[in-house]
Amino acid sequence: MSPDNDLMRMYIFSHGYIENDVAVNLLNPYLGTEDNKNPQAQWHRVPSVTFLIHHPQEGWILYDSASHPDAMTRWPAWNRRFAPPTIPPDETLVARLAQVGLKPSDIDWLIQSHLHQDHAGGIEFFANTKAGSRVLVHRKELERALFNAFSGQEDTKAYLKEDFAGIPGIKYECIEEDYLEFAPGIDIVHLPGHTPGVIGLLLHFKNSGTIILPSDALYMAENFGPPPWLPGIFDNSEDWRKSVRKVAVLQKKYNARIFYPHDWKQLTTEMKLAPEYYD
């Protein structure tokens, strides 16, 4: 059945995966005990996803731009050891867009949840395009990313200047608070904690109900709980807890589903992937 262009709809793309210690996503998952003083670390696989929204008035909106296709050589060596990425050629951002008949130049808006390397690596593909001329990002996120990338601290954070700085035709529109009704059916909410400027989406569909996209404010279902489970890596734990409470209030208010960005179980058992869609 062909989509109804009068309804907002959303496609989910998967872009390979990253492997890392579970302790990255869940703080202290395996504590030592008297009879097991050195518990074994657990290595697991987390997906990388983006979300493509077609809006009746605003056109095509892409939420996040995934890892760069050359991440395995582009990312710093320490980072590749810590969290090696695997991105099959047919799962790159450009390839995924082509699978639904689109090119980067067809996208009208690019919304960056934040600017870490596994979410912002595809910004360069929007150079000198309509979406590239208005990349929506939180001001605190852009400030933090620029500081880290140009202050010699890029070896300790997941910001790569090549992903977001000095790209021809890329211009950022910064928000500083919740952007309720960015467009009919789309609310943007500030969810700091993972980084200072994570922004999530609250999407109100006619047939699919309300869906919350929290980005890395909540890596996985286990982080949301209840009870909330702090991730192993965060910028500010109190901000993180406030953001979880904010998502919980919205989830209850709208009886919403939450789609997590790095939850392998949810990706493989619950999410409809493109060309299927939510509307």
PDB file of C-alpha atoms in Angstrom, residues 70-185:
ATOM      1  CA  ASP A  70      34.825   5.339   6.731  1.00  0.00           C
ATOM      2  CA  ALA A  71      34.489   5.284  10.526  1.00  0.00           C
ATOM      3  CA  MET A  72      36.872   2.343  10.875  1.00  0.00           C
ATOM      4  CA  THR A  73      39.705   4.506   9.567  1.00  0.00           C
ATOM      5  CA  ARG A  74      38.306   7.967  10.383  1.00  0.00           C
ATOM      6  CA  TRP A  75      37.769   7.447  14.100  1.00  0.00           C
ATOM      7  CA  PRO A  76      40.842   7.739  16.353  1.00  0.00           C
ATOM      8  CA  ALA A  77      42.693   4.483  17.004  1.00  0.00           C
ATOM      9  CA  TRP A  78      41.893   4.504  20.742  1.00  0.00           C
ATOM     10  CA  ASN A  79      38.194   4.848  19.912  1.00  0.00           C
ATOM     11  CA  ARG A  80      38.219   2.019  17.388  1.00  0.00           C
ATOM     12  CA  ARG A  81      39.701  -0.279  20.039  1.00  0.00           C
ATOM     13  CA  PHE A  82      37.151   0.857  22.595  1.00  0.00           C
ATOM     14  CA  ALA A  83      34.107   0.688  20.275  1.00  0.00           C
ATOM     15  CA  PRO A  84      34.868  -0.698  16.800  1.00  0.00           C
ATOM     16  CA  PRO A  85      32.203   0.133  14.199  1.00  0.00           C
ATOM     17  CA  THR A  86      30.949  -2.126  11.409  1.00  0.00           C
ATOM     18  CA  ILE A  87      29.043  -0.420   8.577  1.00  0.00           C
ATOM     19  CA  PRO A  88      28.169  -2.607   5.564  1.00  0.00           C
ATOM     20  CA  PRO A  89      28.216  -0.690   2.238  1.00  0.00           C
ATOM     21  CA  ASP A  90      24.477  -1.154   1.739  1.00  0.00           C
ATOM     22  CA  GLU A  91      23.749   0.274   5.206  1.00  0.00           C
ATOM     23  CA  THR A  92      25.508   3.638   4.911  1.00  0.00           C
ATOM     24  CA  LEU A  93      23.311   6.716   5.175  1.00  0.00           C
ATOM     25  CA  VAL A  94      23.447   7.481   1.448  1.00  0.00           C
ATOM     26  CA  ALA A  95      22.673   3.847   0.579  1.00  0.00           C
ATOM     27  CA  ARG A  96      19.724   3.756   2.975  1.00  0.00           C
ATOM     28  CA  LEU A  97      18.287   6.958   1.535  1.00  0.00           C
ATOM     29  CA  ALA A  98      18.633   5.508  -1.971  1.00  0.00           C
ATOM     30  CA  GLN A  99      16.658   2.458  -0.879  1.00  0.00           C
ATOM     31  CA  VAL A 100      13.608   4.696  -0.409  1.00  0.00           C
ATOM     32  CA  GLY A 101      14.314   6.668  -3.584  1.00  0.00           C
ATOM     33  CA  LEU A 102      16.020   9.693  -2.012  1.00  0.00           C
ATOM     34  CA  LYS A 103      19.329  11.549  -2.130  1.00  0.00           C
ATOM     35  CA  PRO A 104      20.762  13.890   0.514  1.00  0.00           C
ATOM     36  CA  SER A 105      19.716  16.818  -1.673  1.00  0.00           C
ATOM     37  CA  ASP A 106      16.077  15.724  -1.302  1.00  0.00           C
ATOM     38  CA  ILE A 107      16.118  16.239   2.478  1.00  0.00           C
ATOM     39  CA  ASP A 108      14.593  19.471   3.771  1.00  0.00           C
ATOM     40  CA  TRP A 109      15.783  19.457   7.386  1.00  0.00           C
ATOM     41  CA  LEU A 110      18.606  17.737   9.260  1.00  0.00           C
ATOM     42  CA  ILE A 111      18.057  17.551  13.019  1.00  0.00           C
ATOM     43  CA  GLN A 112      21.104  16.436  14.997  1.00  0.00           C
ATOM     44  CA  SER A 113      20.271  14.898  18.348  1.00  0.00           C
ATOM     45  CA  HIS A 114      23.874  15.629  19.309  1.00  0.00           C
ATOM     46  CA  LEU A 115      27.250  15.721  17.581  1.00  0.00           C
ATOM     47  CA  HIS A 116      29.024  12.548  18.682  1.00  0.00           C
ATOM     48  CA  GLN A 117      30.770  10.657  15.922  1.00  0.00           C
ATOM     49  CA  ASP A 118      28.195   7.853  15.671  1.00  0.00           C
ATOM     50  CA  HIS A 119      25.361  10.349  15.177  1.00  0.00           C
ATOM     51  CA  ALA A 120      26.928  13.172  13.143  1.00  0.00           C
ATOM     52  CA  GLY A 121      29.264  11.403  10.719  1.00  0.00           C
ATOM     53  CA  GLY A 122      27.014  11.971   7.714  1.00  0.00           C
ATOM     54  CA  ILE A 123      26.649  15.748   7.950  1.00  0.00           C
ATOM     55  CA  GLU A 124      29.165  16.204   5.150  1.00  0.00           C
ATOM     56  CA  PHE A 125      26.791  14.527   2.683  1.00  0.00           C
ATOM     57  CA  PHE A 126      24.493  17.529   3.076  1.00  0.00           C
ATOM     58  CA  ALA A 127      27.127  20.053   2.006  1.00  0.00           C
ATOM     59  CA  ASN A 128      25.534  22.772  -0.131  1.00  0.00           C
ATOM     60  CA  THR A 129      22.036  21.294   0.162  1.00  0.00           C
ATOM     61  CA  LYS A 130      18.792  22.673   1.555  1.00  0.00           C
ATOM     62  CA  ALA A 131      19.051  20.555   4.701  1.00  0.00           C
ATOM     63  CA  GLY A 132      22.705  21.471   5.083  1.00  0.00           C
ATOM     64  CA  SER A 133      21.831  25.165   5.166  1.00  0.00           C
ATOM     65  CA  ARG A 134      19.707  24.638   8.293  1.00  0.00           C
ATOM     66  CA  VAL A 135      21.035  21.871  10.501  1.00  0.00           C
ATOM     67  CA  LEU A 136      19.111  22.043  13.746  1.00  0.00           C
ATOM     68  CA  VAL A 137      21.193  21.489  16.898  1.00  0.00           C
ATOM     69  CA  HIS A 138      21.123  22.658  20.509  1.00  0.00           C
ATOM     70  CA  ARG A 139      23.366  25.635  21.189  1.00  0.00           C
ATOM     71  CA  LYS A 140      25.010  23.937  24.195  1.00  0.00           C
ATOM     72  CA  GLU A 141      25.812  20.927  22.030  1.00  0.00           C
ATOM     73  CA  LEU A 142      27.492  22.960  19.316  1.00  0.00           C
ATOM     74  CA  GLU A 143      29.459  24.931  21.894  1.00  0.00           C
ATOM     75  CA  ARG A 144      30.660  21.761  23.627  1.00  0.00           C
ATOM     76  CA  ALA A 145      31.517  20.011  20.364  1.00  0.00           C
ATOM     77  CA  LEU A 146      33.540  22.965  19.086  1.00  0.00           C
ATOM     78  CA  PHE A 147      35.345  23.354  22.389  1.00  0.00           C
ATOM     79  CA  ASN A 148      36.321  19.707  22.558  1.00  0.00           C
ATOM     80  CA  ALA A 149      37.284  19.448  18.913  1.00  0.00           C
ATOM     81  CA  PHE A 150      39.486  22.559  18.902  1.00  0.00           C
ATOM     82  CA  SER A 151      40.953  22.521  22.409  1.00  0.00           C
ATOM     83  CA  GLY A 152      43.107  19.435  22.035  1.00  0.00           C
ATOM     84  CA  GLN A 153      40.663  17.250  23.950  1.00  0.00           C
ATOM     85  CA  GLU A 154      39.330  15.274  21.016  1.00  0.00           C
ATOM     86  CA  ASP A 155      41.254  12.223  22.208  1.00  0.00           C
ATOM     87  CA  THR A 156      39.012  12.004  25.270  1.00  0.00           C
ATOM     88  CA  LYS A 157      35.596  12.690  23.766  1.00  0.00           C
ATOM     89  CA  ALA A 158      33.554  11.357  20.865  1.00  0.00           C
ATOM     90  CA  TYR A 159      33.536  14.611  18.892  1.00  0.00           C
ATOM     91  CA  LEU A 160      35.417  14.704  15.579  1.00  0.00           C
ATOM     92  CA  LYS A 161      35.869  18.137  14.042  1.00  0.00           C
ATOM     93  CA  GLU A 162      35.772  16.573  10.559  1.00  0.00           C
ATOM     94  CA  ASP A 163      32.167  15.566  11.192  1.00  0.00           C
ATOM     95  CA  PHE A 164      30.724  19.016  11.806  1.00  0.00           C
ATOM     96  CA  ALA A 165      33.235  21.838  11.294  1.00  0.00           C
ATOM     97  CA  GLY A 166      34.432  23.539   8.118  1.00  0.00           C
ATOM     98  CA  ILE A 167      32.045  21.741   5.755  1.00  0.00           C
ATOM     99  CA  PRO A 168      31.000  23.954   2.795  1.00  0.00           C
ATOM    100  CA  GLY A 169      27.401  25.066   2.966  1.00  0.00           C
ATOM    101  CA  ILE A 170      26.719  23.612   6.422  1.00  0.00           C
ATOM    102  CA  LYS A 171      24.984  26.145   8.647  1.00  0.00           C
ATOM    103  CA  TYR A 172      23.578  25.481  12.092  1.00  0.00           C
ATOM    104  CA  GLU A 173      20.303  26.751  13.495  1.00  0.00           C
ATOM    105  CA  CYS A 174      20.546  26.564  17.271  1.00  0.00           C
ATOM    106  CA  ILE A 175      17.720  25.995  19.699  1.00  0.00           C
ATOM    107  CA  GLU A 176      18.110  26.795  23.392  1.00  0.00           C
ATOM    108  CA  GLU A 177      15.004  25.222  24.962  1.00  0.00           C
ATOM    109  CA  ASP A 178      12.179  22.855  24.127  1.00  0.00           C
ATOM    110  CA  TYR A 179      10.772  23.611  20.672  1.00  0.00           C
ATOM    111  CA  LEU A 180       7.151  22.594  21.061  1.00  0.00           C
ATOM    112  CA  GLU A 181       5.439  22.053  17.735  1.00  0.00           C
ATOM    113  CA  PHE A 182       8.489  22.523  15.561  1.00  0.00           C
ATOM    114  CA  ALA A 183       5.892  21.396  13.031  1.00  0.00           C
ATOM    115  CA  PRO A 184       2.390  19.987  13.562  1.00  0.00           C
ATOM    116  CA  GLY A 185       2.902  16.598  15.194  1.00  0.00           C
TER     117      GLY A 185
END
